[in-house]
Coordinates of C-alpha atoms in Angstrom, one line a residue:
M1 CA 79.0 89.2 50.0
T2 CA 79.0 88.5 53.8
V3 CA 80.5 91.0 56.4
A4 CA 80.0 90.7 60.0
T5 CA 81.6 92.1 63.3
G6 CA 82.0 90.8 66.9
L7 CA 83.1 92.6 70.2
A8 CA 84.4 91.1 73.4
I9 CA 85.5 92.7 76.6
G10 CA 87.4 91.0 79.6
R11 CA 89.2 91.7 82.8
E12 CA 92.6 90.8 81.1
A13 CA 94.4 90.7 77.7
S14 CA 93.6 87.1 77.0
P15 CA 93.6 85.6 73.4
S16 CA 90.1 84.3 74.3
L17 CA 88.9 87.7 73.7
A18 CA 90.0 87.5 70.0
T19 CA 88.3 84.1 69.7
Q20 CA 85.1 85.3 71.1
A21 CA 85.0 88.4 68.9
V22 CA 85.6 86.3 65.7
S23 CA 83.2 83.3 66.9
Q24 CA 80.6 86.1 67.6
A25 CA 80.7 87.3 63.9
M26 CA 80.9 83.9 62.5
R27 CA 77.7 82.7 64.3
A28 CA 76.0 85.9 63.1
T29 CA 76.4 85.0 59.5
G30 CA 76.7 81.2 59.7
M31 CA 80.0 81.3 57.7
S32 CA 82.4 78.4 58.2
H33 CA 85.6 80.4 57.5
A34 CA 86.4 84.0 56.4
S35 CA 88.5 85.2 53.6
S36 CA 90.2 87.8 55.9
V37 CA 89.7 89.3 59.3
L38 CA 90.2 93.0 60.4
L39 CA 91.1 92.7 64.1
F40 CA 91.5 95.6 66.4
L41 CA 92.9 95.0 70.1
T42 CA 93.0 97.6 72.9
S43 CA 96.4 98.7 74.1
E44 CA 96.6 96.1 76.9
F45 CA 97.6 93.6 74.1
A46 CA 100.3 95.9 72.6
L47 CA 103.3 94.3 74.4
D48 CA 102.4 90.8 73.1
P49 CA 99.6 90.5 70.5
V50 CA 100.8 87.3 68.9
P51 CA 98.8 84.9 71.0
A52 CA 95.5 86.8 70.0
L53 CA 96.3 86.9 66.3
R54 CA 96.8 83.3 66.3
A55 CA 93.7 82.7 68.2
A56 CA 91.7 84.9 65.7
A57 CA 93.3 83.1 62.8
R58 CA 92.2 79.8 64.2
A59 CA 88.7 80.9 64.9
A60 CA 88.3 82.3 61.5
N61 CA 90.0 79.5 59.6
C62 CA 92.2 81.9 57.7
T63 CA 95.7 83.5 58.0
Q64 CA 94.8 87.0 56.5
V65 CA 94.5 88.8 59.9
M66 CA 95.1 92.6 59.7
G67 CA 94.9 95.3 62.5
C68 CA 96.5 97.2 65.3
S69 CA 96.3 98.1 68.9
A70 CA 94.5 101.3 70.2
P71 CA 93.3 102.8 73.6
G72 CA 89.7 102.2 72.4
I73 CA 88.0 100.1 69.9
F74 CA 84.4 99.8 68.7
T75 CA 81.8 98.2 66.4
E76 CA 78.2 99.1 65.7
Q77 CA 77.3 97.4 68.9
D78 CA 79.4 99.4 71.5
W79 CA 82.7 101.1 72.2
I80 CA 85.4 100.3 74.8
I81 CA 88.0 102.4 76.4
D82 CA 90.4 101.6 79.3
A83 CA 89.5 97.9 79.4
P84 CA 90.8 94.8 77.5
A85 CA 88.8 94.0 74.4
A86 CA 88.9 92.7 70.9
A87 CA 86.8 93.9 68.0
A88 CA 86.8 91.8 64.7
M89 CA 85.2 92.4 61.2
L90 CA 85.1 89.1 59.1
F91 CA 84.7 89.2 55.3
S92 CA 83.7 86.4 53.1
G93 CA 83.1 85.7 49.5
E94 CA 84.6 88.1 46.9
V95 CA 85.3 90.7 49.7
S96 CA 88.7 90.6 51.1
L97 CA 91.7 92.4 52.5
Q98 CA 94.6 91.7 49.9
P99 CA 98.1 92.9 50.5
V100 CA 99.4 95.3 48.0
N101 CA 102.3 94.4 45.7
Q102 CA 102.3 97.4 43.3
H103 CA 100.9 100.8 43.8
N104 CA 98.8 102.9 41.4
P105 CA 97.5 106.4 41.8
E106 CA 93.8 105.2 41.7
Q107 CA 94.2 102.7 44.6
L108 CA 92.5 103.5 48.0
L109 CA 94.7 101.7 50.5
L110 CA 93.6 100.8 54.1
S111 CA 96.6 101.9 56.0
L112 CA 97.6 101.4 59.6
S113 CA 100.8 102.5 61.4
A114 CA 102.3 102.9 64.8
P115 CA 103.2 106.4 65.8
N116 CA 107.0 105.8 65.5
A117 CA 106.7 104.4 62.0
I118 CA 104.9 107.3 60.1
N119 CA 107.2 108.6 57.5
T120 CA 106.8 110.9 54.5
T121 CA 108.2 108.4 52.0
W122 CA 105.7 105.8 52.7
M123 CA 102.8 108.4 53.1
S124 CA 103.7 109.8 49.5
T125 CA 103.8 106.7 47.5
R126 CA 101.7 106.6 44.5
A127 CA 98.4 105.5 46.1
L128 CA 95.8 107.3 48.3
R129 CA 95.6 106.2 51.7
Y130 CA 93.0 106.1 54.6
G131 CA 93.1 104.6 58.0
G132 CA 94.6 105.6 61.4
V133 CA 97.7 105.5 63.8
S134 CA 97.6 102.9 66.5
G135 CA 97.6 103.8 70.0
D136 CA 100.9 102.4 71.3
A137 CA 102.0 106.0 71.9
I138 CA 105.7 105.3 72.1
G139 CA 105.9 102.3 70.0
R140 CA 107.1 100.2 73.0
G141 CA 105.5 96.9 72.0
P142 CA 107.2 94.5 69.7
F143 CA 104.1 94.8 67.4
S144 CA 101.4 97.4 67.5
V145 CA 100.4 96.7 64.0
W146 CA 99.7 93.4 62.1
Q147 CA 99.2 91.7 58.8
N148 CA 99.0 88.2 57.6
G149 CA 98.5 87.0 61.3
K150 CA 101.6 88.3 62.4
G151 CA 103.3 91.5 63.7
V152 CA 104.8 93.7 61.2
A153 CA 108.4 94.8 62.2
V154 CA 108.4 98.0 60.1
G155 CA 105.4 99.4 62.2
Y156 CA 103.0 99.9 59.3
C157 CA 100.9 97.9 56.8
E158 CA 98.5 98.5 54.0
A159 CA 95.9 96.3 52.0
E160 CA 93.2 96.9 49.3
L161 CA 89.6 95.9 50.1
T162 CA 88.8 94.0 46.8
G163 CA 85.3 93.3 45.6
V164 CA 83.8 96.5 46.8
R165 CA 83.3 100.1 45.7
T166 CA 84.7 102.6 48.1
A167 CA 83.8 106.1 49.3
V168 CA 86.2 107.7 51.9
S169 CA 86.3 111.2 53.5
A170 CA 87.6 112.9 56.5
T171 CA 85.3 114.9 58.8
H172 CA 86.9 117.5 61.1
G173 CA 84.2 118.7 63.1
L174 CA 85.1 122.5 62.9
R175 CA 83.3 125.7 63.2
I176 CA 85.0 128.1 60.9
L177 CA 85.6 131.4 62.6
T178 CA 87.0 133.7 59.9
E179 CA 87.0 134.2 56.1
P180 CA 90.1 133.0 54.3
K181 CA 92.9 135.5 54.7
A182 CA 96.4 135.7 53.0
V183 CA 99.5 134.8 54.8
T184 CA 101.7 137.9 54.5
M185 CA 104.5 137.1 56.8
V186 CA 105.7 133.6 58.1
A187 CA 109.0 132.4 59.6
G188 CA 109.4 128.5 59.9
H189 CA 106.6 127.5 61.9
D190 CA 105.9 130.8 63.2
L191 CA 102.8 132.6 61.5
Q192 CA 103.4 136.2 62.0
M193 CA 101.0 138.1 59.7
L194 CA 97.7 137.6 58.2
A195 CA 96.6 140.2 55.7
G196 CA 99.1 142.6 57.4
I197 CA 97.6 142.1 60.8
P198 CA 99.5 140.2 63.6
A199 CA 98.5 136.5 63.6
L200 CA 97.8 136.3 67.2
T201 CA 95.7 139.6 67.2
T202 CA 93.5 138.0 64.6
L203 CA 93.1 134.8 66.4
Q204 CA 92.4 136.5 69.7
Q205 CA 89.7 138.8 68.1
C206 CA 87.9 136.0 66.5
Y207 CA 87.8 133.8 69.4
G208 CA 86.9 136.5 71.7
E209 CA 83.7 137.2 69.5
V210 CA 82.8 133.5 69.8
A211 CA 83.3 133.4 73.6
G212 CA 81.8 136.7 74.2
K213 CA 84.6 137.9 76.1
T214 CA 87.7 140.0 75.7
D215 CA 91.1 139.2 77.2
I216 CA 90.3 135.5 77.5
G217 CA 92.8 132.6 77.4
L218 CA 93.0 130.6 74.0
P219 CA 92.0 127.0 74.3
L220 CA 94.8 125.8 71.9
H221 CA 93.8 122.3 71.9
R222 CA 90.2 123.2 70.5
L223 CA 91.6 125.7 67.9
M224 CA 92.9 124.8 64.5
A225 CA 94.5 126.5 61.3
L226 CA 93.0 125.7 57.9
Y227 CA 94.8 126.6 55.0
A228 CA 94.7 126.2 51.2
E229 CA 96.1 127.7 47.9
T230 CA 92.8 129.3 47.0
A231 CA 89.4 130.4 48.3
E232 CA 87.5 127.8 46.2
A233 CA 89.5 125.0 47.9
F234 CA 87.7 126.1 51.2
E235 CA 84.3 126.2 49.5
V236 CA 84.7 122.4 48.5
G237 CA 86.5 121.4 51.7
E238 CA 89.9 120.6 50.3
Y239 CA 91.8 122.5 52.9
R240 CA 94.6 121.2 55.0
L241 CA 94.9 121.5 58.8
A242 CA 97.5 122.5 61.3
T243 CA 97.3 122.3 65.2
L244 CA 98.3 125.3 67.3
V245 CA 101.5 124.9 69.3
S246 CA 101.6 128.2 71.0
G247 CA 100.5 132.0 70.9
N248 CA 103.6 134.2 71.3
E249 CA 102.6 137.5 73.0
Q250 CA 106.3 138.8 72.6
D251 CA 105.8 139.2 68.8
D252 CA 102.2 138.5 68.3
S253 CA 102.9 135.3 66.3
V254 CA 101.3 131.9 66.3
T255 CA 103.4 128.8 66.2
L256 CA 101.8 126.1 64.2
A257 CA 102.7 122.3 63.8
K258 CA 103.1 122.7 60.1
R259 CA 105.0 125.1 57.9
L260 CA 103.0 127.7 55.8
E261 CA 104.1 129.8 52.9
S262 CA 103.5 133.4 52.0
G263 CA 100.5 133.7 49.7
Q264 CA 98.6 130.9 51.1
L265 CA 95.1 131.5 52.6
L266 CA 94.2 130.6 56.3
C267 CA 91.0 130.4 58.3
W268 CA 90.9 130.1 62.1
A269 CA 88.6 127.4 63.2
L270 CA 87.2 125.9 66.6
R271 CA 86.6 122.3 67.4
D272 CA 82.8 122.1 68.4
A273 CA 80.5 119.1 69.2
E274 CA 77.6 120.5 67.3
S275 CA 79.6 121.3 64.2
A276 CA 81.1 117.8 64.5
Q277 CA 77.7 116.2 64.2
E278 CA 76.5 118.3 61.4
N279 CA 79.8 117.6 59.4
L280 CA 79.6 113.9 60.0
M281 CA 76.0 113.7 58.7
Q282 CA 76.9 115.6 55.7
T283 CA 80.0 113.6 55.1
A284 CA 78.1 110.4 55.5
S285 CA 75.3 111.5 53.1
N286 CA 77.9 112.5 50.4
L287 CA 79.7 109.1 50.8
A288 CA 76.5 107.2 50.2
E289 CA 75.5 109.4 47.4
K290 CA 78.9 108.6 45.8
L291 CA 78.6 104.9 46.3
Q292 CA 75.0 105.2 44.6
A293 CA 74.0 102.5 47.0
K294 CA 73.1 101.6 50.6
P295 CA 76.5 100.9 52.2
D296 CA 77.1 97.2 53.1
F297 CA 79.6 98.1 55.8
G298 CA 81.8 100.9 57.1
L299 CA 85.1 101.5 58.7
L300 CA 85.7 104.6 61.0
F301 CA 88.9 105.9 62.4
S302 CA 88.4 108.5 65.1
C303 CA 90.9 110.6 67.2
L304 CA 90.9 109.6 70.9
G305 CA 90.2 113.3 71.5
R306 CA 87.0 113.2 69.5
G307 CA 85.2 110.0 70.6
P308 CA 83.4 109.9 74.2
Y309 CA 86.0 112.2 75.7
F310 CA 84.8 115.0 73.3
Y311 CA 81.0 114.3 73.6
G312 CA 80.7 114.0 77.6
G313 CA 81.0 110.2 77.7
V314 CA 78.9 109.2 74.8
D315 CA 80.2 108.4 71.3
K316 CA 77.6 110.5 69.4
D317 CA 79.4 109.7 66.1
L318 CA 78.7 106.0 66.4
A319 CA 75.0 106.9 67.5
L320 CA 74.5 109.1 64.4
L321 CA 75.9 106.4 61.9
G322 CA 73.8 103.8 63.6
Q323 CA 70.7 105.9 63.0
K324 CA 71.5 106.6 59.6
F325 CA 72.7 103.1 58.6
P326 CA 70.6 100.8 60.9
N327 CA 72.3 97.4 61.4
M328 CA 75.3 98.2 59.2
P329 CA 78.5 96.4 60.3
L330 CA 81.0 99.0 61.4
I331 CA 84.4 98.8 63.0
G332 CA 87.2 101.2 64.0
F333 CA 89.4 102.5 66.7
Y334 CA 90.3 105.6 68.7
G335 CA 94.0 106.4 67.7
N336 CA 96.8 109.0 67.7
G337 CA 96.1 110.1 64.3
E338 CA 94.0 109.7 61.2
I339 CA 95.1 109.2 57.5
A340 CA 92.8 110.4 54.6
P341 CA 92.9 111.4 51.0
I342 CA 92.7 115.2 50.7
N343 CA 92.9 117.0 47.4
G344 CA 94.7 114.1 46.0
V345 CA 97.2 113.7 48.7
S346 CA 97.5 111.4 51.7
E347 CA 97.3 113.6 54.8
L348 CA 98.0 112.8 58.5
L349 CA 95.4 114.4 60.5
E350 CA 94.6 115.2 64.2
Y351 CA 91.3 115.5 66.1
S352 CA 89.3 114.2 63.1
A353 CA 87.4 111.2 62.0
V354 CA 87.8 109.2 58.8
L355 CA 84.9 107.4 57.5
G356 CA 84.9 104.8 54.8
L357 CA 81.7 103.4 53.3
F358 CA 81.7 100.2 51.1
A359 CA 79.2 98.6 48.8
E360 CA 79.3 95.4 46.8
K361 CA 80.6 95.9 43.2
S362 CA 77.8 95.9 40.6
T363 CA 78.0 92.8 38.3

C-alpha cells in the first residue's frame, strides 16, 4: 500500500496548485499513477474548481478525484487558512476511494457535503458516515463538492475506502460541567426545566462556578448541551450534542438547536482547549488500539472554530497527531460541520473534530 500527501499554496486560485500538490505526493513515493485522489481546495476555488480537478486528474493519471472546498485545508506538513491552496492525498495499490452503489449497515462511508445539501434522508440511509461539510457557506459556487473528477450537482458525495481497516470517532473537546439531569419540561426547542429547576438557572450556576463569578454573561458559543437516554451512554461517550441558541431570562429557559424530549438526560459542557487536547489524545489512542496496528494514514475533519482560531493561532490538534504518529500521511479541512457515527447513527456535529485512522488489511 502506498499513500502520500502534497500541499501547495499560491497567490491566486490557479489549477497549477492542484498539479503541484499531486506531483509532490507522486515524487515522494515514486508512483507513476494513483488509483484515486482525495483533493481539498480552499474556498477561493469554489466558484469554478473544475480546471483544478482536471489538472489533478492529469497529474495523477487517474479520474477518481474526490473532495471539496473549505476555508482552510491541511496535511501533516502544514495548515493553510485565508490563502489559495490545494491539498492532495494519493492512493495506490489495493487502497482506493470507490463510489458506493449499494448501502449496507456495516459500511463506513467517507461523506462530503455542501452546507445547502445536508438532508436527513441522505444522512439516515443504511450506512454509517464520517466526513465534513464544505466551507462554501451559502452554496453559491456551481460545485463545492466533487467526485470522479467533476462537480457533483446534488451537493454531496460518498465513497468507501477499500483495502483498509478503518477506525473513526468524533472528539468534542468538552469539559463537562454537571452530572446528567432529567429533562422535566420542554416546549419545542426551549428547554424549560432540568430536574424541576429552571434550565437557565442551572446553566448560570454551573458556569458561574467555573468562571469564579456570579452575575456573569454566558459565552453561548462555548457552551454545549449533551444529551442521551441513559447515564451509561454518558459514561462511554455515546451522547449527542446541541448548541445553545439563547438564554431566555423572561421564563428562565434555554433555546437549543435541537429538540429534546422529557425524560432524556442532559449535561452542560464548556468548550475548552485543554480538554480538547486531552480528548483528542484519548480518541487517537482508542482508535489505534481498535486497529490493532500502527495506522498507515489518517483523515481529520475539523470545525473552523476549533483549529488555529481555537488554539491562539496554532493548530495544536495537528501538532498532537504529528507527535503521536510521526510521519503519518494526514489530510483534512476546516469546515462548517462534521459528520461522524455516534451510537449507531450518523450525526451532524459542530465545534468538533472527526478523526479516521486507517491500516492495511491483514492478508
